[in-house]
mmCIF file of N, CA and C in Angstrom:
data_model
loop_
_atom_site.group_PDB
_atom_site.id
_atom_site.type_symbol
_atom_site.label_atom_id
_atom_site.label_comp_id
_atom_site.label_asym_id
_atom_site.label_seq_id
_atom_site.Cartn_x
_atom_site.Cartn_y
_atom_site.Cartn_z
ATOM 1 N N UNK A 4 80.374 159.925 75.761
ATOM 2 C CA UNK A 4 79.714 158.738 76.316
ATOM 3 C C UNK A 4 79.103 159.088 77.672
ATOM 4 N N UNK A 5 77.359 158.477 78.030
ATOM 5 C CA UNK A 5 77.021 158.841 79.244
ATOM 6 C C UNK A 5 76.567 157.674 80.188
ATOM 7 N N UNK A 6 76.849 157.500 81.137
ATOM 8 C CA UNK A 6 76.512 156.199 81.395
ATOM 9 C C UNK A 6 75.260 155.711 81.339
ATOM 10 N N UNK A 7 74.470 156.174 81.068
ATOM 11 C CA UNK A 7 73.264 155.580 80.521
ATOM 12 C C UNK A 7 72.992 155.311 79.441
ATOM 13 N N UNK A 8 73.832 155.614 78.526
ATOM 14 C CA UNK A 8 74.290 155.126 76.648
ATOM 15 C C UNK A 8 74.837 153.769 77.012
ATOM 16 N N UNK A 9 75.417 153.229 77.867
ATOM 17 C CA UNK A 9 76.315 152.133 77.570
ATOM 18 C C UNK A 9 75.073 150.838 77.844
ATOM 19 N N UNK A 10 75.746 150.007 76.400
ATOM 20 C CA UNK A 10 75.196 149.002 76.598
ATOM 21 C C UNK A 10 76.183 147.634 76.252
ATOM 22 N N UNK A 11 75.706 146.774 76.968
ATOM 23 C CA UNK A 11 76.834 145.167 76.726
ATOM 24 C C UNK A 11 76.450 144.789 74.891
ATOM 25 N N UNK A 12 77.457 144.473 74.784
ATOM 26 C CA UNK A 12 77.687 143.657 73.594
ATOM 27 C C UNK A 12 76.503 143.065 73.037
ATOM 28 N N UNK A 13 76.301 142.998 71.468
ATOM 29 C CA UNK A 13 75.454 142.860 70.549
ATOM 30 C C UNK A 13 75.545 141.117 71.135
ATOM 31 N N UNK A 14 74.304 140.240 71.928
ATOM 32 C CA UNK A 14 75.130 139.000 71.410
ATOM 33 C C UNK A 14 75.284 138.549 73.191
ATOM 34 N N UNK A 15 76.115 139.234 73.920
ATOM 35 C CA UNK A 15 76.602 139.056 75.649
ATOM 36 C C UNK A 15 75.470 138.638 75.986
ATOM 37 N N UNK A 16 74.389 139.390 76.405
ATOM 38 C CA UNK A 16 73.053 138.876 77.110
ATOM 39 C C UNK A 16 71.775 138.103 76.302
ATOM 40 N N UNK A 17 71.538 137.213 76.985
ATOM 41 C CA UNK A 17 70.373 136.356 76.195
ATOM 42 C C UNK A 17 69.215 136.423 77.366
ATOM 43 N N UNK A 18 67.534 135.798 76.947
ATOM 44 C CA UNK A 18 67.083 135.658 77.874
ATOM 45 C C UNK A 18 66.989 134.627 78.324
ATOM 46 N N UNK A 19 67.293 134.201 79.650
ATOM 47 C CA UNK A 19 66.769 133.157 80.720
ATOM 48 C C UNK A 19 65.816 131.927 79.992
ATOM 49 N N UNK A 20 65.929 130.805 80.040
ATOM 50 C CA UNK A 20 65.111 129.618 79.375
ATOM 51 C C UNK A 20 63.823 129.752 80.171
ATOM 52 N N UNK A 21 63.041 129.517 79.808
ATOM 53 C CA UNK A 21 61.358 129.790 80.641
ATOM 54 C C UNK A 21 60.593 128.674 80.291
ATOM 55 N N UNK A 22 60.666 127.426 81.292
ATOM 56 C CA UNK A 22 60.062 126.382 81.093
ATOM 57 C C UNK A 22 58.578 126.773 81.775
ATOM 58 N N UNK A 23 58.150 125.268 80.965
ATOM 59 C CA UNK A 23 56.685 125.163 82.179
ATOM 60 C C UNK A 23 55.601 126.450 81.775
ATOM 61 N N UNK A 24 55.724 126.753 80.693
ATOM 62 C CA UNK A 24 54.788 127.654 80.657
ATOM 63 C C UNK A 24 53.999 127.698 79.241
ATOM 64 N N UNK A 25 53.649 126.532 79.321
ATOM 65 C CA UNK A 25 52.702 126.440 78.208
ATOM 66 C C UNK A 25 53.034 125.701 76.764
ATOM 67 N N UNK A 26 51.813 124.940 76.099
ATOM 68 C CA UNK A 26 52.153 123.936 75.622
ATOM 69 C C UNK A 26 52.330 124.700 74.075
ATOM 70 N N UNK A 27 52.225 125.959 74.115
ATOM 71 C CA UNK A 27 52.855 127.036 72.877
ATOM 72 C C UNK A 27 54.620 127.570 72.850
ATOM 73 N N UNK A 28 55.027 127.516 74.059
ATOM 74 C CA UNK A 28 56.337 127.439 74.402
ATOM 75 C C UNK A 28 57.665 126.734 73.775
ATOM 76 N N UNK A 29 56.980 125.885 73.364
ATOM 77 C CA UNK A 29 57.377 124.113 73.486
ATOM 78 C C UNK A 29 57.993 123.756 74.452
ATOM 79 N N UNK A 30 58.015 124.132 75.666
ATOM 80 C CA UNK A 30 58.556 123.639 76.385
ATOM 81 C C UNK A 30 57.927 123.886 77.702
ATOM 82 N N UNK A 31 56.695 123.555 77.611
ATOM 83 C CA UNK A 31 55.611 123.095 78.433
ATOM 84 C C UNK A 31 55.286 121.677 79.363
ATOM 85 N N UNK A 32 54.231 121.273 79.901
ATOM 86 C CA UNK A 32 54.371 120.160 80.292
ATOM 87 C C UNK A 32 55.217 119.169 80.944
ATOM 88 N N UNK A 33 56.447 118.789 80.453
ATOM 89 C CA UNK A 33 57.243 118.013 81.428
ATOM 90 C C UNK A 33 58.649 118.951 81.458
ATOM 91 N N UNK A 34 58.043 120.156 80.972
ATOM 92 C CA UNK A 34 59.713 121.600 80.807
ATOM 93 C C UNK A 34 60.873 120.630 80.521
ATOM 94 N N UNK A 35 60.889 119.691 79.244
ATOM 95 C CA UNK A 35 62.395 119.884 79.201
ATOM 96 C C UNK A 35 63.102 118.816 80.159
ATOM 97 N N UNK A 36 61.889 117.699 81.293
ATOM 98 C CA UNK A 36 62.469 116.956 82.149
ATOM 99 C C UNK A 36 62.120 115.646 81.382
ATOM 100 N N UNK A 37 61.744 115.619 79.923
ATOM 101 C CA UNK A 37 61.331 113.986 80.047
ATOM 102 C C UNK A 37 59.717 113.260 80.750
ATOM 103 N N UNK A 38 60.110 112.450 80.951
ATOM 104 C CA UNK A 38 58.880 111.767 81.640
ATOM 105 C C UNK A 38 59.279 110.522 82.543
ATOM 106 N N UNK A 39 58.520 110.928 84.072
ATOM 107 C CA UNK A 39 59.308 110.057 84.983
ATOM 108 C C UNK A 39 60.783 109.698 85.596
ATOM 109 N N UNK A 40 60.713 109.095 86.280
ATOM 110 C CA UNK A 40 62.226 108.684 87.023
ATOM 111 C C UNK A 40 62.573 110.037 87.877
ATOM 112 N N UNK A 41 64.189 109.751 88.674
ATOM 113 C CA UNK A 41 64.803 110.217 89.414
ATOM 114 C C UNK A 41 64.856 111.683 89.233
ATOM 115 N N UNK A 42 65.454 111.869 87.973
ATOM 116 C CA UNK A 42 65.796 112.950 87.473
ATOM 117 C C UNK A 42 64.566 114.155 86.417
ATOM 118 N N UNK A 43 63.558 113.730 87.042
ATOM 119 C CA UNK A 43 62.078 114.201 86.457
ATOM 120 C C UNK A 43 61.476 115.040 87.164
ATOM 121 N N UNK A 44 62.069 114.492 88.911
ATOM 122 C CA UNK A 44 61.127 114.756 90.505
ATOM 123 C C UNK A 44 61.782 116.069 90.486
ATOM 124 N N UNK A 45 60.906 117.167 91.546
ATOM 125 C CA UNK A 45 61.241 118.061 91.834
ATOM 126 C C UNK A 45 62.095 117.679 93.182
ATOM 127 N N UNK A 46 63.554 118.205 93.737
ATOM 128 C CA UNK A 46 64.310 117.841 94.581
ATOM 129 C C UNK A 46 65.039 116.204 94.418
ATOM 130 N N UNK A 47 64.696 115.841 93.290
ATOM 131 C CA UNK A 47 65.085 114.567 93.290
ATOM 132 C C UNK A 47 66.325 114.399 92.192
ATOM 133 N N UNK A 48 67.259 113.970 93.215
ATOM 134 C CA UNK A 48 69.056 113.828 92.018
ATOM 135 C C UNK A 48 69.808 113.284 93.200
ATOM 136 N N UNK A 49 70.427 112.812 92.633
ATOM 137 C CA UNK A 49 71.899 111.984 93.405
ATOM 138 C C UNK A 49 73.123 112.737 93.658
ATOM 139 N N UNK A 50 74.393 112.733 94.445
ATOM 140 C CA UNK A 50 75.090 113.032 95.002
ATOM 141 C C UNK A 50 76.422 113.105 93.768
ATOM 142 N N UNK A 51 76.949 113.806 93.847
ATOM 143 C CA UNK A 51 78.319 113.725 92.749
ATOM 144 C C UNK A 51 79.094 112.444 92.820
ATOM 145 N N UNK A 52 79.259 111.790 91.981
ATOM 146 C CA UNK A 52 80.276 110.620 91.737
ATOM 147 C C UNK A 52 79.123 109.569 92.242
ATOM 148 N N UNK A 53 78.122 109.625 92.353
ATOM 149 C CA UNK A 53 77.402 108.543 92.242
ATOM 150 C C UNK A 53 76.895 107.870 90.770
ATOM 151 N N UNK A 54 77.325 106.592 91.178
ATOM 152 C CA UNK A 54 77.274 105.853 89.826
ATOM 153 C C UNK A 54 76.308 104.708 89.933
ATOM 154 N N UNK A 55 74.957 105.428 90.258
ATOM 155 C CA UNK A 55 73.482 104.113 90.323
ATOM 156 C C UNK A 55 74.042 102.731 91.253
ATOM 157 N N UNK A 56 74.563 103.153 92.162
ATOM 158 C CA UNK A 56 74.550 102.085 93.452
ATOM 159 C C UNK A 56 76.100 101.109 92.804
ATOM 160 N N UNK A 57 76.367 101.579 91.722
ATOM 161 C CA UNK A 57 77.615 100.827 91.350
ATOM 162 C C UNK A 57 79.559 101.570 92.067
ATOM 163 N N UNK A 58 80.424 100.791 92.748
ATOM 164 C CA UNK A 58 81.255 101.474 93.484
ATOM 165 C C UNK A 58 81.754 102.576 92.661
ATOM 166 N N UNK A 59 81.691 103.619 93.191
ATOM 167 C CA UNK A 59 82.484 105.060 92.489
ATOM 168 C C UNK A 59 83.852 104.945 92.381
ATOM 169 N N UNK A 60 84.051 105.636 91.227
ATOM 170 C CA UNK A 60 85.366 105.544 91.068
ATOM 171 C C UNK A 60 86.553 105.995 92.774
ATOM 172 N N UNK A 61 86.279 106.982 92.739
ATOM 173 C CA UNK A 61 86.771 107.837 93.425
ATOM 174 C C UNK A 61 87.133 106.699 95.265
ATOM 175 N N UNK A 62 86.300 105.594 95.371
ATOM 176 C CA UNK A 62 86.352 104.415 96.143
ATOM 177 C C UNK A 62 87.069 103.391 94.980
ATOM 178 N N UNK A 63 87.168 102.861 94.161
ATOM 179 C CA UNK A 63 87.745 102.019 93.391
ATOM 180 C C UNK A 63 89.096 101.964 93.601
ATOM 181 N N UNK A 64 89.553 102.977 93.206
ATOM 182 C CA UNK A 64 91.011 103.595 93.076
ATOM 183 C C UNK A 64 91.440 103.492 94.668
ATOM 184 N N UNK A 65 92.963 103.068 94.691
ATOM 185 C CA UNK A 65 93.394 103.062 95.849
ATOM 186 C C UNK A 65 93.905 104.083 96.590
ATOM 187 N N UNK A 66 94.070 104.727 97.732
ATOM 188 C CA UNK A 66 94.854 105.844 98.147
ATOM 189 C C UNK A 66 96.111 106.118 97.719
ATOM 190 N N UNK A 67 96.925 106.748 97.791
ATOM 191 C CA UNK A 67 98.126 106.917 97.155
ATOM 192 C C UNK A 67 98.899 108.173 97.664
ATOM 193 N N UNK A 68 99.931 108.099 98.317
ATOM 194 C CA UNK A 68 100.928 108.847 98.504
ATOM 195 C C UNK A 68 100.287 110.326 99.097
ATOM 196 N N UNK A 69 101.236 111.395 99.663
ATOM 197 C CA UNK A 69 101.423 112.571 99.881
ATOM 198 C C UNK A 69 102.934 113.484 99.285
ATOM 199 N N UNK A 70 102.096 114.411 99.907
ATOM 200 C CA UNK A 70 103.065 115.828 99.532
ATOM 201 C C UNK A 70 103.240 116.548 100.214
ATOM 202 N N UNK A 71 104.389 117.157 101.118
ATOM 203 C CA UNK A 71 104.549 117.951 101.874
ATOM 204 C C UNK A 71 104.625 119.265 101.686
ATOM 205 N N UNK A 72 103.840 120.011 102.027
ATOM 206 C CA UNK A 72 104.433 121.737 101.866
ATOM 207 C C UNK A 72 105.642 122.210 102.473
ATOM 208 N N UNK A 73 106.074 121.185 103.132
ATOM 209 C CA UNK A 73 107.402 122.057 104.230
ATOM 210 C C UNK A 73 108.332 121.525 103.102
ATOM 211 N N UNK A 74 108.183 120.879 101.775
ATOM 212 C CA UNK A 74 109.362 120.285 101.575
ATOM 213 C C UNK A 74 109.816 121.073 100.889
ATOM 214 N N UNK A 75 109.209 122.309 100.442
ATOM 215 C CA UNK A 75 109.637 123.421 99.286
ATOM 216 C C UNK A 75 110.272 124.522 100.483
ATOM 217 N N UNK A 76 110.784 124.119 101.446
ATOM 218 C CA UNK A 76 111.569 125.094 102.383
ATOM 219 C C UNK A 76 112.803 124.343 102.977
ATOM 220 N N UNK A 77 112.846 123.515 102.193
ATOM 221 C CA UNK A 77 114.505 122.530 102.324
ATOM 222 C C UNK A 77 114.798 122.092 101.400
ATOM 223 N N UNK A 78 116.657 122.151 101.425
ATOM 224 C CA UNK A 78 117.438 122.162 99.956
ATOM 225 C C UNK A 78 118.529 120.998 100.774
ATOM 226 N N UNK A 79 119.112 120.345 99.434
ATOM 227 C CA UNK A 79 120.316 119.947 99.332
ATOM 228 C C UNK A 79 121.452 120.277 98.983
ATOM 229 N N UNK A 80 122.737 120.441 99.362
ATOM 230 C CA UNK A 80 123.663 120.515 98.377
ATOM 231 C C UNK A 80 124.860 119.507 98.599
ATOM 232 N N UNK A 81 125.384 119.178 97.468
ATOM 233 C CA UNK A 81 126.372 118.349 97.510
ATOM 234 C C UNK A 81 127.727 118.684 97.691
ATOM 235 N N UNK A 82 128.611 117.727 98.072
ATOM 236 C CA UNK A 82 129.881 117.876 98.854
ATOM 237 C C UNK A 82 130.962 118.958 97.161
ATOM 238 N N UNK A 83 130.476 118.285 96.078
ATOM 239 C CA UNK A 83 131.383 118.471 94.489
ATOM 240 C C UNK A 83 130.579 120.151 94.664
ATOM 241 N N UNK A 84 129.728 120.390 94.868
ATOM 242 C CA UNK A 84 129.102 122.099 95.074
ATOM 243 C C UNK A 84 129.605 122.836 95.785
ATOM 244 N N UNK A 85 130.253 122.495 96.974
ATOM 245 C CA UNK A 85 130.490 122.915 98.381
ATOM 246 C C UNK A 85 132.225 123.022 97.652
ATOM 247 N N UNK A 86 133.068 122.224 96.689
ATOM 248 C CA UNK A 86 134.139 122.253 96.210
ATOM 249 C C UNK A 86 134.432 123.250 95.098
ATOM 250 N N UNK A 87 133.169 123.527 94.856
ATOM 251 C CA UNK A 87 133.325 124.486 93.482
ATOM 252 C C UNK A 87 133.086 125.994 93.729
ATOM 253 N N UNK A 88 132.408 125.729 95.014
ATOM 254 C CA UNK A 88 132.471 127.094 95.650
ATOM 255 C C UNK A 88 133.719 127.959 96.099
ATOM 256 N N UNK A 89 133.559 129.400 96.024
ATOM 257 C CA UNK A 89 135.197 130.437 96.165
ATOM 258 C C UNK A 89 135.078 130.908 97.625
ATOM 259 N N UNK A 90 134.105 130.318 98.216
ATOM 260 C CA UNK A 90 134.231 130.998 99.850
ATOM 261 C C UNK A 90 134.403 130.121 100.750
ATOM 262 N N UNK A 91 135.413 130.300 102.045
ATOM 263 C CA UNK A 91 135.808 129.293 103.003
ATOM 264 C C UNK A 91 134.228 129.134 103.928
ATOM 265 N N UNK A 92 133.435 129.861 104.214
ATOM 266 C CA UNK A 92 132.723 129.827 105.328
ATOM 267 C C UNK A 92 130.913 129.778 104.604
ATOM 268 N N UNK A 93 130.416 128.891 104.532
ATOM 269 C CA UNK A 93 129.466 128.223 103.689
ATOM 270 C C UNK A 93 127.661 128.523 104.732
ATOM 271 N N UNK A 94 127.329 129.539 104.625
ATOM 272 C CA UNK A 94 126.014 129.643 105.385
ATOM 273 C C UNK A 94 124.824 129.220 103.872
ATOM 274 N N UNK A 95 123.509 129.832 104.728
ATOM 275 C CA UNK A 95 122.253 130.008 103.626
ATOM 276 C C UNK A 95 122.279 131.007 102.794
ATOM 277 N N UNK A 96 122.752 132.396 103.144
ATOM 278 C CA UNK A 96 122.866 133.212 102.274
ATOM 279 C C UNK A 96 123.564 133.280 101.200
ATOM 280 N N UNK A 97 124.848 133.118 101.488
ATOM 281 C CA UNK A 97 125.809 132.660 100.561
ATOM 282 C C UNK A 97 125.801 131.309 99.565
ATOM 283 N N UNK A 98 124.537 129.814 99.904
ATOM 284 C CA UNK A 98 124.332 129.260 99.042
ATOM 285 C C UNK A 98 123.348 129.901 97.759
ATOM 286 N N UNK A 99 122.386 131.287 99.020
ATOM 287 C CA UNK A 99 121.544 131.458 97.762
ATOM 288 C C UNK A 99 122.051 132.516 96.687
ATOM 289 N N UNK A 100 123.177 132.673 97.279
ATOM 290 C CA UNK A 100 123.355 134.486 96.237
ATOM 291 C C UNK A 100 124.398 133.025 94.654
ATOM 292 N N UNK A 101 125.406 132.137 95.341
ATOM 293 C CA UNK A 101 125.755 131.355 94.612
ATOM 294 C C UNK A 101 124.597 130.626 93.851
ATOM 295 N N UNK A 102 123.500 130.551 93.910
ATOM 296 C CA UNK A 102 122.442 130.248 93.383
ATOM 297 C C UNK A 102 122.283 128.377 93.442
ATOM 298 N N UNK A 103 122.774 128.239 94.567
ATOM 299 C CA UNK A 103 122.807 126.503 94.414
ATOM 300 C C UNK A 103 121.349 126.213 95.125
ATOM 301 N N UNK A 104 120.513 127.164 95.725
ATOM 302 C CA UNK A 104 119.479 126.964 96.525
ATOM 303 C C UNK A 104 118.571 127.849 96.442
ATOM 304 N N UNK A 105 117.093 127.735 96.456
ATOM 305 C CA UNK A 105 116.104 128.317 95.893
ATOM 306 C C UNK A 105 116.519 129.951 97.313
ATOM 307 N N UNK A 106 115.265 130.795 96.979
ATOM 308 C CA UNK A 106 114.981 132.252 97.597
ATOM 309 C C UNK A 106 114.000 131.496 98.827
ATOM 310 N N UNK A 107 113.126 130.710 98.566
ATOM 311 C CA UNK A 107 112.528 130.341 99.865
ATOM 312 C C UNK A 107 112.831 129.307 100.839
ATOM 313 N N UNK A 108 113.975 128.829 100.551
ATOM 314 C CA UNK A 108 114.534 127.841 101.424
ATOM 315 C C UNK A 108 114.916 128.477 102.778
ATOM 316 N N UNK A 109 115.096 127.697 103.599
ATOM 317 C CA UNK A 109 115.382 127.739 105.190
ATOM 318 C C UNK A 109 116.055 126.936 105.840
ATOM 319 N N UNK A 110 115.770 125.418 105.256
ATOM 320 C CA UNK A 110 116.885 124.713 105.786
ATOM 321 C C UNK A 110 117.661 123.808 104.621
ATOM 322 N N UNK A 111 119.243 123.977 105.175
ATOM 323 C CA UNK A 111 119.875 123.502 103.920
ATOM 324 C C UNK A 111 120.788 122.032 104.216
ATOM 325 N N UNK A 112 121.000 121.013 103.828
ATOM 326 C CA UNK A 112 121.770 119.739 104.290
ATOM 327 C C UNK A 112 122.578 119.540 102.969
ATOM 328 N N UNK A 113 123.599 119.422 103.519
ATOM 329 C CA UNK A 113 125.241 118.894 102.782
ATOM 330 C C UNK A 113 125.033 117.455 103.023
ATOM 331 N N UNK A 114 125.097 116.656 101.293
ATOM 332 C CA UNK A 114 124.781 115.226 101.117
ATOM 333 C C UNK A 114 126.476 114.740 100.924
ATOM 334 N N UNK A 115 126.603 113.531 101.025
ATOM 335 C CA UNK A 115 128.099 113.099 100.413
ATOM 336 C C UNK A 115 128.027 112.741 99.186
ATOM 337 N N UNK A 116 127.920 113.557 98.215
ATOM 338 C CA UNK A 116 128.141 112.853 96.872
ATOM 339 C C UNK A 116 129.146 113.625 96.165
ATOM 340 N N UNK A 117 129.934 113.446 95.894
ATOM 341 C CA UNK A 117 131.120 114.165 95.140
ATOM 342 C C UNK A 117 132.584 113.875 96.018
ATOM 343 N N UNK A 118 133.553 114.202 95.639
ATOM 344 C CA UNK A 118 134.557 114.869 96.723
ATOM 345 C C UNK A 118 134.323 116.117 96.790
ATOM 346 N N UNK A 119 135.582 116.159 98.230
ATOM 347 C CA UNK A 119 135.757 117.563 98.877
ATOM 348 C C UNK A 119 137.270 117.478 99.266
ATOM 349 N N UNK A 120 137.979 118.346 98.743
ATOM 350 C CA UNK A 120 139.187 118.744 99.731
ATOM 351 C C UNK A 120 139.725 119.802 100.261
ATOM 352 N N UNK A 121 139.097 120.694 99.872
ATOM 353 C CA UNK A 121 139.536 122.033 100.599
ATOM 354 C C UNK A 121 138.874 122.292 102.188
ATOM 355 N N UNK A 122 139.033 123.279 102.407
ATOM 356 C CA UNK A 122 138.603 123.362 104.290
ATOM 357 C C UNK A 122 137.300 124.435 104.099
ATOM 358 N N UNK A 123 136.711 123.689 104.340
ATOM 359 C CA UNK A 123 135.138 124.331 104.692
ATOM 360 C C UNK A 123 134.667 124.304 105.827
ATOM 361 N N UNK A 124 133.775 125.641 106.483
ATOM 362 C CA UNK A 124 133.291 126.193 107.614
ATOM 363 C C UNK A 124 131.765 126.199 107.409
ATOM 364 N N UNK A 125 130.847 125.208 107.829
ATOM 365 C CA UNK A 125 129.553 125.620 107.315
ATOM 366 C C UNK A 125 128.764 126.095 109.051
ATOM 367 N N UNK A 126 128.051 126.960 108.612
ATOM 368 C CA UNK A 126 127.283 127.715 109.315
ATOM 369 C C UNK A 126 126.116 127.859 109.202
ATOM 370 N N UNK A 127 124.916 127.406 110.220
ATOM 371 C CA UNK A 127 123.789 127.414 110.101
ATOM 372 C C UNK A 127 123.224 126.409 108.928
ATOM 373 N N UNK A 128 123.857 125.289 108.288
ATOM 374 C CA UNK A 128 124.130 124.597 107.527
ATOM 375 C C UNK A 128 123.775 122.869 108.042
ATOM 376 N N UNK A 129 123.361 121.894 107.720
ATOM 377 C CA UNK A 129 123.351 120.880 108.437
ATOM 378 C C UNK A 129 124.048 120.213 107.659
ATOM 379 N N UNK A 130 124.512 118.751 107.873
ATOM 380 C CA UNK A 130 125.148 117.875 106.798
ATOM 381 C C UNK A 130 124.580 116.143 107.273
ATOM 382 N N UNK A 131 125.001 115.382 106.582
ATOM 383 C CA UNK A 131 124.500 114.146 106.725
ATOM 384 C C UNK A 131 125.798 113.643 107.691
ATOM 385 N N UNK A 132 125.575 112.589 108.211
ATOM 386 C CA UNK A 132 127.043 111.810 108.909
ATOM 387 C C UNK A 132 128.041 111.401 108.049
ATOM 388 N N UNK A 133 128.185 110.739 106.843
ATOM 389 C CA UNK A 133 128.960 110.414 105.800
ATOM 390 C C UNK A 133 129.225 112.044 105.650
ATOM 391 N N UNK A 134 128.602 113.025 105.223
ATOM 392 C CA UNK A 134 129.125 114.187 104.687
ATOM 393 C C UNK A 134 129.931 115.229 106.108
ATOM 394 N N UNK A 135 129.330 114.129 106.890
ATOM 395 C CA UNK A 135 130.297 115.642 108.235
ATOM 396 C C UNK A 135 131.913 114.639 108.099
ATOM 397 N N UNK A 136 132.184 113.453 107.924
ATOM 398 C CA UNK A 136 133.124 112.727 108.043
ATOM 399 C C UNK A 136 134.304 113.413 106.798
ATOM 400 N N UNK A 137 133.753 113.426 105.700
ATOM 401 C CA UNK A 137 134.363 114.074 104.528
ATOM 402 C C UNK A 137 134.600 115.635 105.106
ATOM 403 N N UNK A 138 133.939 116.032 105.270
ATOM 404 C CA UNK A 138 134.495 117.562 105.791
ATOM 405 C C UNK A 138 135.423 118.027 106.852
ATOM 406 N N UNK A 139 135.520 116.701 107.830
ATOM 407 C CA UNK A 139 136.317 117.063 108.727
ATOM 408 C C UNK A 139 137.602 116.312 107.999
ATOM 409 N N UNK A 140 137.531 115.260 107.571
ATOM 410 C CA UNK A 140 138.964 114.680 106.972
ATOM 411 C C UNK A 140 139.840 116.163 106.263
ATOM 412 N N UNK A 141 139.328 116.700 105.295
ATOM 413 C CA UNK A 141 139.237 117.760 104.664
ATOM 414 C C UNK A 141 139.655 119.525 105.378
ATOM 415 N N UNK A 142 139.197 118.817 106.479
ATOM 416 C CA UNK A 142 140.096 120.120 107.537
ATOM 417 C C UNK A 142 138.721 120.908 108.105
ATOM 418 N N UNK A 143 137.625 121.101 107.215
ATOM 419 C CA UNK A 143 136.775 121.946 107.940
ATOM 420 C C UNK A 143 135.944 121.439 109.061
ATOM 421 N N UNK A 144 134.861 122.147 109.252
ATOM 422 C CA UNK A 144 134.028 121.794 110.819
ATOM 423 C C UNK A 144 132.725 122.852 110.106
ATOM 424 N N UNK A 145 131.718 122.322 111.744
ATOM 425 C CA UNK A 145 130.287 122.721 111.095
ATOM 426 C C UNK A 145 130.356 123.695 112.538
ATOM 427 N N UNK A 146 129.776 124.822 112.141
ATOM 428 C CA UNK A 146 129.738 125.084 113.440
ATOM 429 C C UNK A 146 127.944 125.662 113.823
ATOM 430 N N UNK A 147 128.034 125.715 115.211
ATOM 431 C CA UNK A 147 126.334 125.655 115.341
ATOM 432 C C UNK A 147 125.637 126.925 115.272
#
């Protein structure tokens, strides 16, 4: 093979439409635009989502809600998680290798939902007020 042998696919390339050029063409005279109006003129067309002076959708419809990107860098875990766990001293690393919390998380908050009774040490860890109350009853502490 030489690169001047190669050619595209039987079929890949077509030629270019060639208006306006004659009334043997067939597609001479008004090329393919019709006759008259907006969409006939040379430079002449309307704006996307315009709907002939009638309100666009895109205005119809009401605003609606957001989405945070920071929120895919904070996790929860619950107090019944934090119980089922085999280690006294509860950081980020150790939620993620236990797999209770994604690889890109950063910040993590202990919710109160479950019990807890064993003594837990969380580190670098935040918790809710109901969930720091359960943890200290429980014997552990958060430390900063």
């Amino acid at each position: 093979m030489e690169l001047n042998s190669i050619k595209p696919a039987s079929g890949a390339k077509h030629s270019k439409r060639r208006v306006g050029r004659g009334i043997g063409s067939g597609l001479g005279k008004t090329a393919g635009r019709g006759h008259k109006g907006q969409k006939s003129r040379a430079g002449g067309y309307h704006k996307v989502g315009f709907e002939g002076g009638q309100m666009p959708l895109q205005r119809r419809l009401p605003k609606r809600g957001f989405k945070s990107q920071l929120l895919k860098y904070n996790a929860e875990v619950t107090l019944s998680q934090l119980q089922n766990l085999a280690v006294d001293e509860v950081d980020v690393l150790v939620l993620k290798q236990a797999g209770l919390v994604a690889d890109m998380v950063k910040n993590v908050k202990v919710i109160k939902s479950g019990e807890l009774t064993k003594k837990v040490v969380l580190k670098g860890v935040a918790a809710t007020a109901g969930a720091l109350v359960v943890i200290e009853v429980a014997g552990g502490s958060i430390a900063a």
